[in-house]
Tab-separated table of C-alpha atoms in Angstrom:
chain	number	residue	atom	x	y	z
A	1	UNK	CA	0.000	0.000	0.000
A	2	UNK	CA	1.325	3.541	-0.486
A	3	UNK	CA	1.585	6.367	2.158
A	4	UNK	CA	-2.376	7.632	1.917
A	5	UNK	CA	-3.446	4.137	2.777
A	6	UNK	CA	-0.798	3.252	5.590
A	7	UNK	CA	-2.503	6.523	7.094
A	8	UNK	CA	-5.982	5.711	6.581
A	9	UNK	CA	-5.789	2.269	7.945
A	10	UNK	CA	-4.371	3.454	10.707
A	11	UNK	CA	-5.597	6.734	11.375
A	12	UNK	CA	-2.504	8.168	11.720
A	13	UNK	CA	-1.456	11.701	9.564
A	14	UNK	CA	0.861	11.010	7.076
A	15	UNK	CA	3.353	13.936	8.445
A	16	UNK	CA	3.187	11.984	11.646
A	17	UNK	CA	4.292	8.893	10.071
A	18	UNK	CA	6.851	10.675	7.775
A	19	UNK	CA	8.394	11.872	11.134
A	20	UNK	CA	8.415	8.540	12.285
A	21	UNK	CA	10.624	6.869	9.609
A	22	UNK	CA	12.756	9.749	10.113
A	23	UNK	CA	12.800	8.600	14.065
A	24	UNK	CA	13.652	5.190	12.832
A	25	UNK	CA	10.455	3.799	14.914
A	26	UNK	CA	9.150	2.554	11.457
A	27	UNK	CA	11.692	0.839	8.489
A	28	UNK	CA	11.294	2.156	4.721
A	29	UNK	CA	9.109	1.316	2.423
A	30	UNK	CA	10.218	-0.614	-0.788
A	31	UNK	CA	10.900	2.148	-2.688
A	32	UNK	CA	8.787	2.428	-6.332
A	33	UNK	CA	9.231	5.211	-7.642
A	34	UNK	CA	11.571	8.461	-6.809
A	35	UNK	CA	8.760	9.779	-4.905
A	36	UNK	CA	6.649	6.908	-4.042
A	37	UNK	CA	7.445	3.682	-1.783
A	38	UNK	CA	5.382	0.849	-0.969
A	39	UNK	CA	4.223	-0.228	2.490
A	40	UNK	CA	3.424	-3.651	3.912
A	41	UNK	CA	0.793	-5.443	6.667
A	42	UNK	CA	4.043	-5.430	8.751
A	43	UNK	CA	4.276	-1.791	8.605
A	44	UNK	CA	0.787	-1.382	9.360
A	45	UNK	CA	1.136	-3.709	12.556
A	46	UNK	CA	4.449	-1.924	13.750
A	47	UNK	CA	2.187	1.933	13.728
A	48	UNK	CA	-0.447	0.427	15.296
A	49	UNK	CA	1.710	0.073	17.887
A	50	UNK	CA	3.943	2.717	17.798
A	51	UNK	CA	0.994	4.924	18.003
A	52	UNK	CA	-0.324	3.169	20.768
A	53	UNK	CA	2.638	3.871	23.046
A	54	UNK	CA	3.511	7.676	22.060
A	55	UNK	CA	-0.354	8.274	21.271
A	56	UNK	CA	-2.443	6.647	23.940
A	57	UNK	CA	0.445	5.475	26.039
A	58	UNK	CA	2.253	9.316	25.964
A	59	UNK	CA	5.545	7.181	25.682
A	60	UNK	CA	8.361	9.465	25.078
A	61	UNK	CA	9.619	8.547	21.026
A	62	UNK	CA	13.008	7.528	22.747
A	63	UNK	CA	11.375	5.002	24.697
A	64	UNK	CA	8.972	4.255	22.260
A	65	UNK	CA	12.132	3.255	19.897
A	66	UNK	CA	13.564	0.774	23.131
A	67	UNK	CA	10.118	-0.645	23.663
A	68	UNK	CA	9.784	-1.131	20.261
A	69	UNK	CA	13.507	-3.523	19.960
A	70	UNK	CA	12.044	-5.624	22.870
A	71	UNK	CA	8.722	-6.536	21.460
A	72	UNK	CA	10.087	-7.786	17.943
A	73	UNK	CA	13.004	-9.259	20.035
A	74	UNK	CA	12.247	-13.264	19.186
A	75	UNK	CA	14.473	-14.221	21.887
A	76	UNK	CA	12.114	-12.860	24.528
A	77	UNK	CA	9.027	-14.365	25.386
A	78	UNK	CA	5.815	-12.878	25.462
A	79	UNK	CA	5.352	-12.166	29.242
A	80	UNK	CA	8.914	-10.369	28.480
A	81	UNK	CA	7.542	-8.265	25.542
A	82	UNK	CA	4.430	-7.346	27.246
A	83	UNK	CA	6.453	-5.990	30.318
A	84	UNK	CA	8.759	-4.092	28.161
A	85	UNK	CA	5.694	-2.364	26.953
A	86	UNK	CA	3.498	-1.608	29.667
A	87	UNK	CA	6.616	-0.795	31.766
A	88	UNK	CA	7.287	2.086	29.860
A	89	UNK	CA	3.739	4.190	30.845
A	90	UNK	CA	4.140	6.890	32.672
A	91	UNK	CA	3.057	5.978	36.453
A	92	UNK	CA	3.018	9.060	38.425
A	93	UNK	CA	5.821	10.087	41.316
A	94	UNK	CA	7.756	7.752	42.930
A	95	UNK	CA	7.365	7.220	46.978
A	96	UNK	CA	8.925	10.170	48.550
A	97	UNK	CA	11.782	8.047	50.368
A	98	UNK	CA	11.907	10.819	53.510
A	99	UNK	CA	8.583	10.934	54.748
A	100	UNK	CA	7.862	8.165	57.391
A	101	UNK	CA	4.213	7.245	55.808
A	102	UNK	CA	6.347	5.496	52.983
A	103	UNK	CA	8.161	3.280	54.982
A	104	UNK	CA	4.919	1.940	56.599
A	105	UNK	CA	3.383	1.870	53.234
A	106	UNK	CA	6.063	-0.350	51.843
A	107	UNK	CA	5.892	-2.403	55.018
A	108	UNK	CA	1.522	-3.090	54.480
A	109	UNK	CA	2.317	-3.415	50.376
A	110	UNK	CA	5.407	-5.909	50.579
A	111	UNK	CA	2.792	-7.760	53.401
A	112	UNK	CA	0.412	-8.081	50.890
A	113	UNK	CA	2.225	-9.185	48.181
A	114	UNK	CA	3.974	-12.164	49.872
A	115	UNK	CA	-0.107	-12.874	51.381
A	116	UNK	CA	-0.681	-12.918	47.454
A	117	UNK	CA	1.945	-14.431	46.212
A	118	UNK	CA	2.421	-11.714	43.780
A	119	UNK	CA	6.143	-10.717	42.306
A	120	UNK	CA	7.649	-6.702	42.838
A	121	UNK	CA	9.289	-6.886	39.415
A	122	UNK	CA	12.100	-8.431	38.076
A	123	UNK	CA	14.964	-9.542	40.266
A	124	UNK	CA	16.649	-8.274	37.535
A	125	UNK	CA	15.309	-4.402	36.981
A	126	UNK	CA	14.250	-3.720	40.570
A	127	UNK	CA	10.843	-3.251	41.633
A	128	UNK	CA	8.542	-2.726	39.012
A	129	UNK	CA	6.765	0.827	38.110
A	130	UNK	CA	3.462	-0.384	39.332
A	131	UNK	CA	4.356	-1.235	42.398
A	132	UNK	CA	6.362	1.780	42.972
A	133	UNK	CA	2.657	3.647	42.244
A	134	UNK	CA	1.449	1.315	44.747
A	135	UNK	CA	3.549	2.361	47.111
A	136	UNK	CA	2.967	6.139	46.652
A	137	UNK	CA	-0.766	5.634	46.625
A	138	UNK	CA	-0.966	4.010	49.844
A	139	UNK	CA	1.797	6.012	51.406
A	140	UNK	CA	-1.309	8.972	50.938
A	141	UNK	CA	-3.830	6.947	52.538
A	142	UNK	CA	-1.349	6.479	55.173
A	143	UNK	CA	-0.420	9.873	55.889
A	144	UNK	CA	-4.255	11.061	56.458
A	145	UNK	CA	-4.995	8.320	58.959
A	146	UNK	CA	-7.681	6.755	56.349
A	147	UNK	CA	-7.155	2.717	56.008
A	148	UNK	CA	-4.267	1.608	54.375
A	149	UNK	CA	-3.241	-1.628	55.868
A	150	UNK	CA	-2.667	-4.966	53.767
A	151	UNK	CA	-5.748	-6.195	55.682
A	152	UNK	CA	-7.510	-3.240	54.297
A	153	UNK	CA	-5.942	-3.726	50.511
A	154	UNK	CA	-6.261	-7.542	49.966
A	155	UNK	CA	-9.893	-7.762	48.875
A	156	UNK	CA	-9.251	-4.724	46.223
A	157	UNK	CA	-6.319	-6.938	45.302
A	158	UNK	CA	-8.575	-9.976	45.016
A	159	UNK	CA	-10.350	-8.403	42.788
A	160	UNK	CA	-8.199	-6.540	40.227
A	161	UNK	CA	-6.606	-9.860	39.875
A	162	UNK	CA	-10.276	-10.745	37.914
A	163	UNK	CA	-9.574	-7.440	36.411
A	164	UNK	CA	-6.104	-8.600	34.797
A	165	UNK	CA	-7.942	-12.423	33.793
A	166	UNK	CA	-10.358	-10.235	31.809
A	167	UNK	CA	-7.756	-8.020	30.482
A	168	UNK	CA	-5.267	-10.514	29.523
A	169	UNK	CA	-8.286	-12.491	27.804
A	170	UNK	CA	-8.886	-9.464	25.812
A	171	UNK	CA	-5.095	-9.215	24.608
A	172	UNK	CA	-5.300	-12.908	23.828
A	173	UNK	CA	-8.137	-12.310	20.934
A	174	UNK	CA	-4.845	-10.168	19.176
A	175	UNK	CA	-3.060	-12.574	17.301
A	176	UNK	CA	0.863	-11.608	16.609
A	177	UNK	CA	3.154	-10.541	19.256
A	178	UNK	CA	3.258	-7.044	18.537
A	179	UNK	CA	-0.384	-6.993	18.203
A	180	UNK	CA	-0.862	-8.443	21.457
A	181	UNK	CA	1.312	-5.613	23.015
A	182	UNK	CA	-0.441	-2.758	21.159
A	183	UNK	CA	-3.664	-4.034	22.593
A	184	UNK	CA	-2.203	-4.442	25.965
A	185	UNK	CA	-1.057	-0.360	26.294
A	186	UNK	CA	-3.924	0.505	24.768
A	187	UNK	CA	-6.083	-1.528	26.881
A	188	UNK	CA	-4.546	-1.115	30.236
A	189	UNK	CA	-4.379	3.193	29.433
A	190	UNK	CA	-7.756	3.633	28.142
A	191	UNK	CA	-9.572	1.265	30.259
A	192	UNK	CA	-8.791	3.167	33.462
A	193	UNK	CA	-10.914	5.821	33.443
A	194	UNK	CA	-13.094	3.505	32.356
A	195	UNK	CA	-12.664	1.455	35.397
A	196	UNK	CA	-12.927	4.535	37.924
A	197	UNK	CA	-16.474	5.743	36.050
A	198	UNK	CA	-17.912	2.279	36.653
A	199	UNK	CA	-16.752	2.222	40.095
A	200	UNK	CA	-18.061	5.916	41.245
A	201	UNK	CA	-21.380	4.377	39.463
A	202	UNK	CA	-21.416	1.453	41.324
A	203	UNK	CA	-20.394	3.218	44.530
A	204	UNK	CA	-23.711	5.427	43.721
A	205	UNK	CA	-25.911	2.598	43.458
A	206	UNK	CA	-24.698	0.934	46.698
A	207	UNK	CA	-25.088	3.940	48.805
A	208	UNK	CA	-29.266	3.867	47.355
A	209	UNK	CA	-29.222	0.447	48.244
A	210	UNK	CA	-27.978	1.276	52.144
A	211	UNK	CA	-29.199	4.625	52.841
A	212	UNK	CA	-31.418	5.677	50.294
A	213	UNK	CA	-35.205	6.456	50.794
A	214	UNK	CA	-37.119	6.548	47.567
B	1	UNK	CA	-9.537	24.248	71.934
B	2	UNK	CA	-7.278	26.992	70.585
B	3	UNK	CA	-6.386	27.198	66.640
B	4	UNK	CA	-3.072	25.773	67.277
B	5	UNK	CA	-4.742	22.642	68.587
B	6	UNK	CA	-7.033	22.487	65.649
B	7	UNK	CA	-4.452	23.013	63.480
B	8	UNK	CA	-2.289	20.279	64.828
B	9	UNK	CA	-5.618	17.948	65.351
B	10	UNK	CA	-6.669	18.381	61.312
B	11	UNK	CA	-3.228	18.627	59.749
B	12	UNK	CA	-4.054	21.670	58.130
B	13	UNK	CA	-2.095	25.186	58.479
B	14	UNK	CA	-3.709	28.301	60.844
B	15	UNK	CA	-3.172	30.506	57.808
B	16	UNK	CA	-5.318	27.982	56.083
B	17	UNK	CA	-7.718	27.781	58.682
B	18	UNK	CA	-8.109	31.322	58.886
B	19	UNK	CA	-8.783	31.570	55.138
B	20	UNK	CA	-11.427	28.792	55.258
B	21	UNK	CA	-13.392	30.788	58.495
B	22	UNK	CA	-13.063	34.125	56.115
B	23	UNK	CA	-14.909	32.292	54.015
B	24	UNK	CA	-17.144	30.805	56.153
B	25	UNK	CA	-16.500	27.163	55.384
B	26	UNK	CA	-15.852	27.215	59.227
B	27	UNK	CA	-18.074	29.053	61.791
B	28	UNK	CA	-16.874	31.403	64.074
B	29	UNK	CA	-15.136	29.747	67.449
B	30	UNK	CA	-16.449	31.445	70.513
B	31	UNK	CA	-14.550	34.269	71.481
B	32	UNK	CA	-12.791	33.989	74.902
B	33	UNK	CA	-9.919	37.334	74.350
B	34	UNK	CA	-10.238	39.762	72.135
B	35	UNK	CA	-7.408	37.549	70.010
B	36	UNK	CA	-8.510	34.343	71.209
B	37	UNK	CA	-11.190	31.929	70.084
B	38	UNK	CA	-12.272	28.630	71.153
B	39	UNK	CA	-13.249	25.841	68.405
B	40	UNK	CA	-15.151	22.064	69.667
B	41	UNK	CA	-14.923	18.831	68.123
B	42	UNK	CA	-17.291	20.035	65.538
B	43	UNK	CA	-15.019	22.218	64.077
B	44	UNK	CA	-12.352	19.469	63.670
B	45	UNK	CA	-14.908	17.323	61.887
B	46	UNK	CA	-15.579	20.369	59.072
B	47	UNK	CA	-12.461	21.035	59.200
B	48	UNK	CA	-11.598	17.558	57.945
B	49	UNK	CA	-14.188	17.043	55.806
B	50	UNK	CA	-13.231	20.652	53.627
B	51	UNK	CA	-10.129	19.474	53.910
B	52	UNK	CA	-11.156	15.672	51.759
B	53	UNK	CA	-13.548	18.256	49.221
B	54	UNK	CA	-10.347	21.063	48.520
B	55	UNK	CA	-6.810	19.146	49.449
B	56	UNK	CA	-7.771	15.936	48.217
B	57	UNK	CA	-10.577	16.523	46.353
B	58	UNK	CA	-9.686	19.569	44.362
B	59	UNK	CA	-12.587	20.800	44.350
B	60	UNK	CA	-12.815	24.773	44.322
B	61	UNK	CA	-13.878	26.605	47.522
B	62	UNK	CA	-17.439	28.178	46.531
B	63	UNK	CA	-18.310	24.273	45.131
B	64	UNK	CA	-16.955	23.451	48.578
B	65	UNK	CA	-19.079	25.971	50.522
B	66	UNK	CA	-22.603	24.611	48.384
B	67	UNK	CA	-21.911	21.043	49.567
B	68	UNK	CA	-21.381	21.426	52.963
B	69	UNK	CA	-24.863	22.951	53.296
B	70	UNK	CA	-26.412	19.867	51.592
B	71	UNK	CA	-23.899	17.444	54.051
B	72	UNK	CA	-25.244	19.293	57.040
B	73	UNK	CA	-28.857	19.691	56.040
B	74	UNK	CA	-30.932	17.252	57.949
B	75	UNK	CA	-33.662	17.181	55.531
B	76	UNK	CA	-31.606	15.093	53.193
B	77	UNK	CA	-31.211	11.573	53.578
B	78	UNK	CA	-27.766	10.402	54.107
B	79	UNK	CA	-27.591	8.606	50.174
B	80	UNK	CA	-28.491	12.286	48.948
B	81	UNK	CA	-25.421	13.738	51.638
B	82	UNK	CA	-23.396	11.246	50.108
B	83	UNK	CA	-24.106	12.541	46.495
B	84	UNK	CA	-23.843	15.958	46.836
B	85	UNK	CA	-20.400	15.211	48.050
B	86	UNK	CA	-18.962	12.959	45.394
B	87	UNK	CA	-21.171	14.338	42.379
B	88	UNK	CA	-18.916	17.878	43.467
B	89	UNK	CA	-14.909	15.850	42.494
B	90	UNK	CA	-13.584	16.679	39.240
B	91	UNK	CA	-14.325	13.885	37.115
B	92	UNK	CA	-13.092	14.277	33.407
B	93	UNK	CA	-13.685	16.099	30.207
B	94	UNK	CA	-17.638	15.472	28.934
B	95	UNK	CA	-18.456	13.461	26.131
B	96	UNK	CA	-17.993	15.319	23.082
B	97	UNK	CA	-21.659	15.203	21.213
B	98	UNK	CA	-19.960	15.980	18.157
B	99	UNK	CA	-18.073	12.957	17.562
B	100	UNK	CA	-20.549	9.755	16.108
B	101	UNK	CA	-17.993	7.057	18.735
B	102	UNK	CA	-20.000	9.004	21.718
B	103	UNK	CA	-22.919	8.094	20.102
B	104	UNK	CA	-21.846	4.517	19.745
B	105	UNK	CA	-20.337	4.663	23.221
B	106	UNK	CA	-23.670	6.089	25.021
B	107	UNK	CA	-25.731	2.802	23.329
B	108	UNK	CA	-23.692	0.406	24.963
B	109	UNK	CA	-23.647	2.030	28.306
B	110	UNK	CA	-26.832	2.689	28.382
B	111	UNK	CA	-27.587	-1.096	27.751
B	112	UNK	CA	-24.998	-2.031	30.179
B	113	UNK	CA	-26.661	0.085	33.343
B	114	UNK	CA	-30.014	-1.261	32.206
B	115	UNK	CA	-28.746	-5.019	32.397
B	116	UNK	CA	-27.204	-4.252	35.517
B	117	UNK	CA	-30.472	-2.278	36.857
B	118	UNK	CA	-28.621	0.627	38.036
B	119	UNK	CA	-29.819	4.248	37.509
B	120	UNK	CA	-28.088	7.268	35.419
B	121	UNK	CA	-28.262	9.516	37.926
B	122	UNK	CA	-31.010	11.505	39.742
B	123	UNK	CA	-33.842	11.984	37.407
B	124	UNK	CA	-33.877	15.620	38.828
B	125	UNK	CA	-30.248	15.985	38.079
B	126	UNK	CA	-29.847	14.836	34.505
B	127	UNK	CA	-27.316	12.195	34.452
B	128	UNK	CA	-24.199	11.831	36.870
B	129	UNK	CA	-20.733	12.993	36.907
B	130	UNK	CA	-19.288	9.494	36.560
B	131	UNK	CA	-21.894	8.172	34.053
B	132	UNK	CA	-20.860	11.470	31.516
B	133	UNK	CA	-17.153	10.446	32.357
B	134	UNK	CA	-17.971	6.374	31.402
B	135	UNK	CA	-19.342	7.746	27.919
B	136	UNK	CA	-16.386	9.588	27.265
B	137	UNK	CA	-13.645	6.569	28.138
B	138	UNK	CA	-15.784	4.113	26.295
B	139	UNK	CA	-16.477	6.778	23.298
B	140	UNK	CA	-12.079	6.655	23.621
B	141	UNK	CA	-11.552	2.711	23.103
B	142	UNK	CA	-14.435	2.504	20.649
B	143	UNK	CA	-12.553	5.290	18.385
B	144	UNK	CA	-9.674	3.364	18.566
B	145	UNK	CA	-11.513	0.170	17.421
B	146	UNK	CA	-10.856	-1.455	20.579
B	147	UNK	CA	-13.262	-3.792	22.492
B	148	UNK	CA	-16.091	-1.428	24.557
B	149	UNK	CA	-19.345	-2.819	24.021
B	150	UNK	CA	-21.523	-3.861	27.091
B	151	UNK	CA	-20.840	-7.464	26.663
B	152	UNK	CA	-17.000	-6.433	27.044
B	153	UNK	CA	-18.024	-3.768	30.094
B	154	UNK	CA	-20.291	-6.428	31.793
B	155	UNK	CA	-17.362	-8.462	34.002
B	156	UNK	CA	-15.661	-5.173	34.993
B	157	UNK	CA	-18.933	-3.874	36.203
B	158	UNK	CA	-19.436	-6.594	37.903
B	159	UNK	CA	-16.384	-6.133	39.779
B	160	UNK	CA	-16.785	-2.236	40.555
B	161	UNK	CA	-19.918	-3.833	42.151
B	162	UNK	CA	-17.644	-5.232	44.364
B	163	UNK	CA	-15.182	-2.432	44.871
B	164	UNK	CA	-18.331	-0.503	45.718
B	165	UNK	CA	-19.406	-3.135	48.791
B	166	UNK	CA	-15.652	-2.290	50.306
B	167	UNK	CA	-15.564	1.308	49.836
B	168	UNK	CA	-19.221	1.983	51.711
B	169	UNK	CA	-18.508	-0.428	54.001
B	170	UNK	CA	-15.298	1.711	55.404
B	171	UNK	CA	-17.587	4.855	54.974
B	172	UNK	CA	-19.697	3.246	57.437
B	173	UNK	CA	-16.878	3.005	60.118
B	174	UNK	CA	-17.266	6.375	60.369
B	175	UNK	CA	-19.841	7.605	62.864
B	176	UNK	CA	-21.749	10.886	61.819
B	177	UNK	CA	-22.800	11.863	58.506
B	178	UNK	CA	-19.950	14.921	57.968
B	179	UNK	CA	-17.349	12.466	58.461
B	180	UNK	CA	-18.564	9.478	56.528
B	181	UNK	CA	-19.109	12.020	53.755
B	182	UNK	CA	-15.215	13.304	54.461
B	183	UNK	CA	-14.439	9.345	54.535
B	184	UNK	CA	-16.131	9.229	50.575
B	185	UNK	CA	-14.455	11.576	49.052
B	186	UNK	CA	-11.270	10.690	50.194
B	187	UNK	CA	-11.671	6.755	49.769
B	188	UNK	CA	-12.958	7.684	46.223
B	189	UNK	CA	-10.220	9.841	45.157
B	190	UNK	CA	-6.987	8.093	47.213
B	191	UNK	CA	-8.186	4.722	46.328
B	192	UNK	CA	-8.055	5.533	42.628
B	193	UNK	CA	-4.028	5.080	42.468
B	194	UNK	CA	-4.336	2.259	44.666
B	195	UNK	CA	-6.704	0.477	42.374
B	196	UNK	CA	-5.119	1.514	39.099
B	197	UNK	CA	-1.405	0.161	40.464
B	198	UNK	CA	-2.958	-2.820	41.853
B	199	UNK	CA	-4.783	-4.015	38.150
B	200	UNK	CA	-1.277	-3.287	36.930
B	201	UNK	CA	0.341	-5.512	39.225
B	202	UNK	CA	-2.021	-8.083	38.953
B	203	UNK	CA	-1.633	-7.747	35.042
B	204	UNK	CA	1.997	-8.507	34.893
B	205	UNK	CA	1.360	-11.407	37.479
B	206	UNK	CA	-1.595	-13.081	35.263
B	207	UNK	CA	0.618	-12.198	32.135
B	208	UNK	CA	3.904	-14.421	33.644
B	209	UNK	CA	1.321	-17.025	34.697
B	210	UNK	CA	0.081	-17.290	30.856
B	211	UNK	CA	3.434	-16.537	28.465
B	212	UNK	CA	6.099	-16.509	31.138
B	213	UNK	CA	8.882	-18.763	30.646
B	214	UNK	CA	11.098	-18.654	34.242
């Protein structure tokens, strides 16, 4: 397909994909003409996904072009290339490492991931980004006296791990590797204020349920 | 007690404090000197509670000032107290009417809420905050071509369900209505990151339990 179609298909202006072939985060086409090349399925798969991360995922293009090496890196498998990609969001400040509220947050987090069973991240990178957000979030709790133990957290945790079943049977409908990953930014980004509408709905409909009177 | 104490008590500055009595998110304390006033218990619990709706809640001070008079008008019952607070939190840009995927998006969520029997909003109202701010994310993924019908929303709303049960059951740990509303806008808001880090978590966890290789 030429350069009007790559954009059409994937809804992305041509300028913007011109600047991304410059960036390197897409390869040339086969060139036709002087003027003209010609672009491939492959190439439509690869913006997808590039536009996923910078676009949805607000992915820096330098990290973006990283990301990118790991997910179409066949030595890796795909738990490996899905990490490298949803790794990369953006997630917020890090736990402020002087005030005391972190250190008890860590201590009620780290409880309730060894209760779960659940991993901090690779041995290998350090704890991961999520969990550092986890930390943070609950180190606010913490610090205005509102619950925040892992006694507190373990049934939310309970249930965002039927969140992730969903979510990762979503990805699985994608079929190729990069696919899967494209869906996976896009789905864990756009799906969150998704997730927080539902919830203020649902925490509207409980509240009529215990202390309504119609 | 003196402002010192109050200020120490709530976590919130006496320039601050002054500000909100100037105001009059506060009432007046009695005056013992002709410097010195004297503020009860119920002074810490507004305090707290304007506190949730500005510091954590961002909302803006003469929003603030409307919902206190519904959270301390006995006339309402405590599921209408409740509202007025949380309906008041930013939630989002609106949908935008222009674009046909809000169109799209509104269908499904309107079929979702009436499979799951729960209400828009107050019919006096017009729809809530939080439903305006589901169209929107779901108007988002369905642009993108990604999976937001109500057969997709269903399980997740199932699940806010859930959440829900939690989050008014800590607001009802709280004894009078001022602070359980204080304790709903702050669960609502500082759970958000909690949540959001924890589906992340639970993500990568589900994601090395389907494709991870150790």
């Amino acid at each position: 397909m030429r350069l009007a179609e790559l954009s059409e298909r994937s809804g992305v202006a041509t300028a913007t994909i011109k600047y991304y072939l410059r960036e390197g985060l897409l390869p040339p086409g086969r060139r036709v003409t002087a003027t003209q090349s010609e672009y491939g399925e492959e190439h439509l798969r690869r913006l997808r996904f590039v536009r996923a991360l910078i676009q949805v995922g607000k992915v820096p293009v330098a990290t973006a072009r990283e990301v990118l090496a790991a997910v179409e890196d066949d030595s890796l498998n795909q738990h490996m290339r899905l990490g490298a990609a949803t790794f990369a969001l953006p997630h917020g400040p890090d736990p402020d490492e002087d005030d005391p509220a972190t250190g008890t947050a860590r201590r009620e987090v780290d409880g309730l991931m060894a209760e779960l069973g659940w991993s901090h991240g690779g041995e290998k990178y350090g704890p991961s980004p999520a969990y550092r957000m986890l930390v943070t979030a609950v180190a606010a709790l913490t610090r205005l006296g509102y619950p925040s133990s892992a006694r507190h957290l373990a049934p939310y945790a309970r249930l965002a791990a039927q969140q992730a079943v969903h979510d990762l049977d979503l990805v699985e409908t994608y079929d190729t590797p990069l696919e899967q990953a494209a869906a996976a930014v896009t789905l864990t980004v756009l799906y969150e204020p998704v997730l927080l509408s539902l919830r203020r709905l649902a925490e509207a409909e409980e509240s009529r349920r215990r202390f309504g009177v119609e």
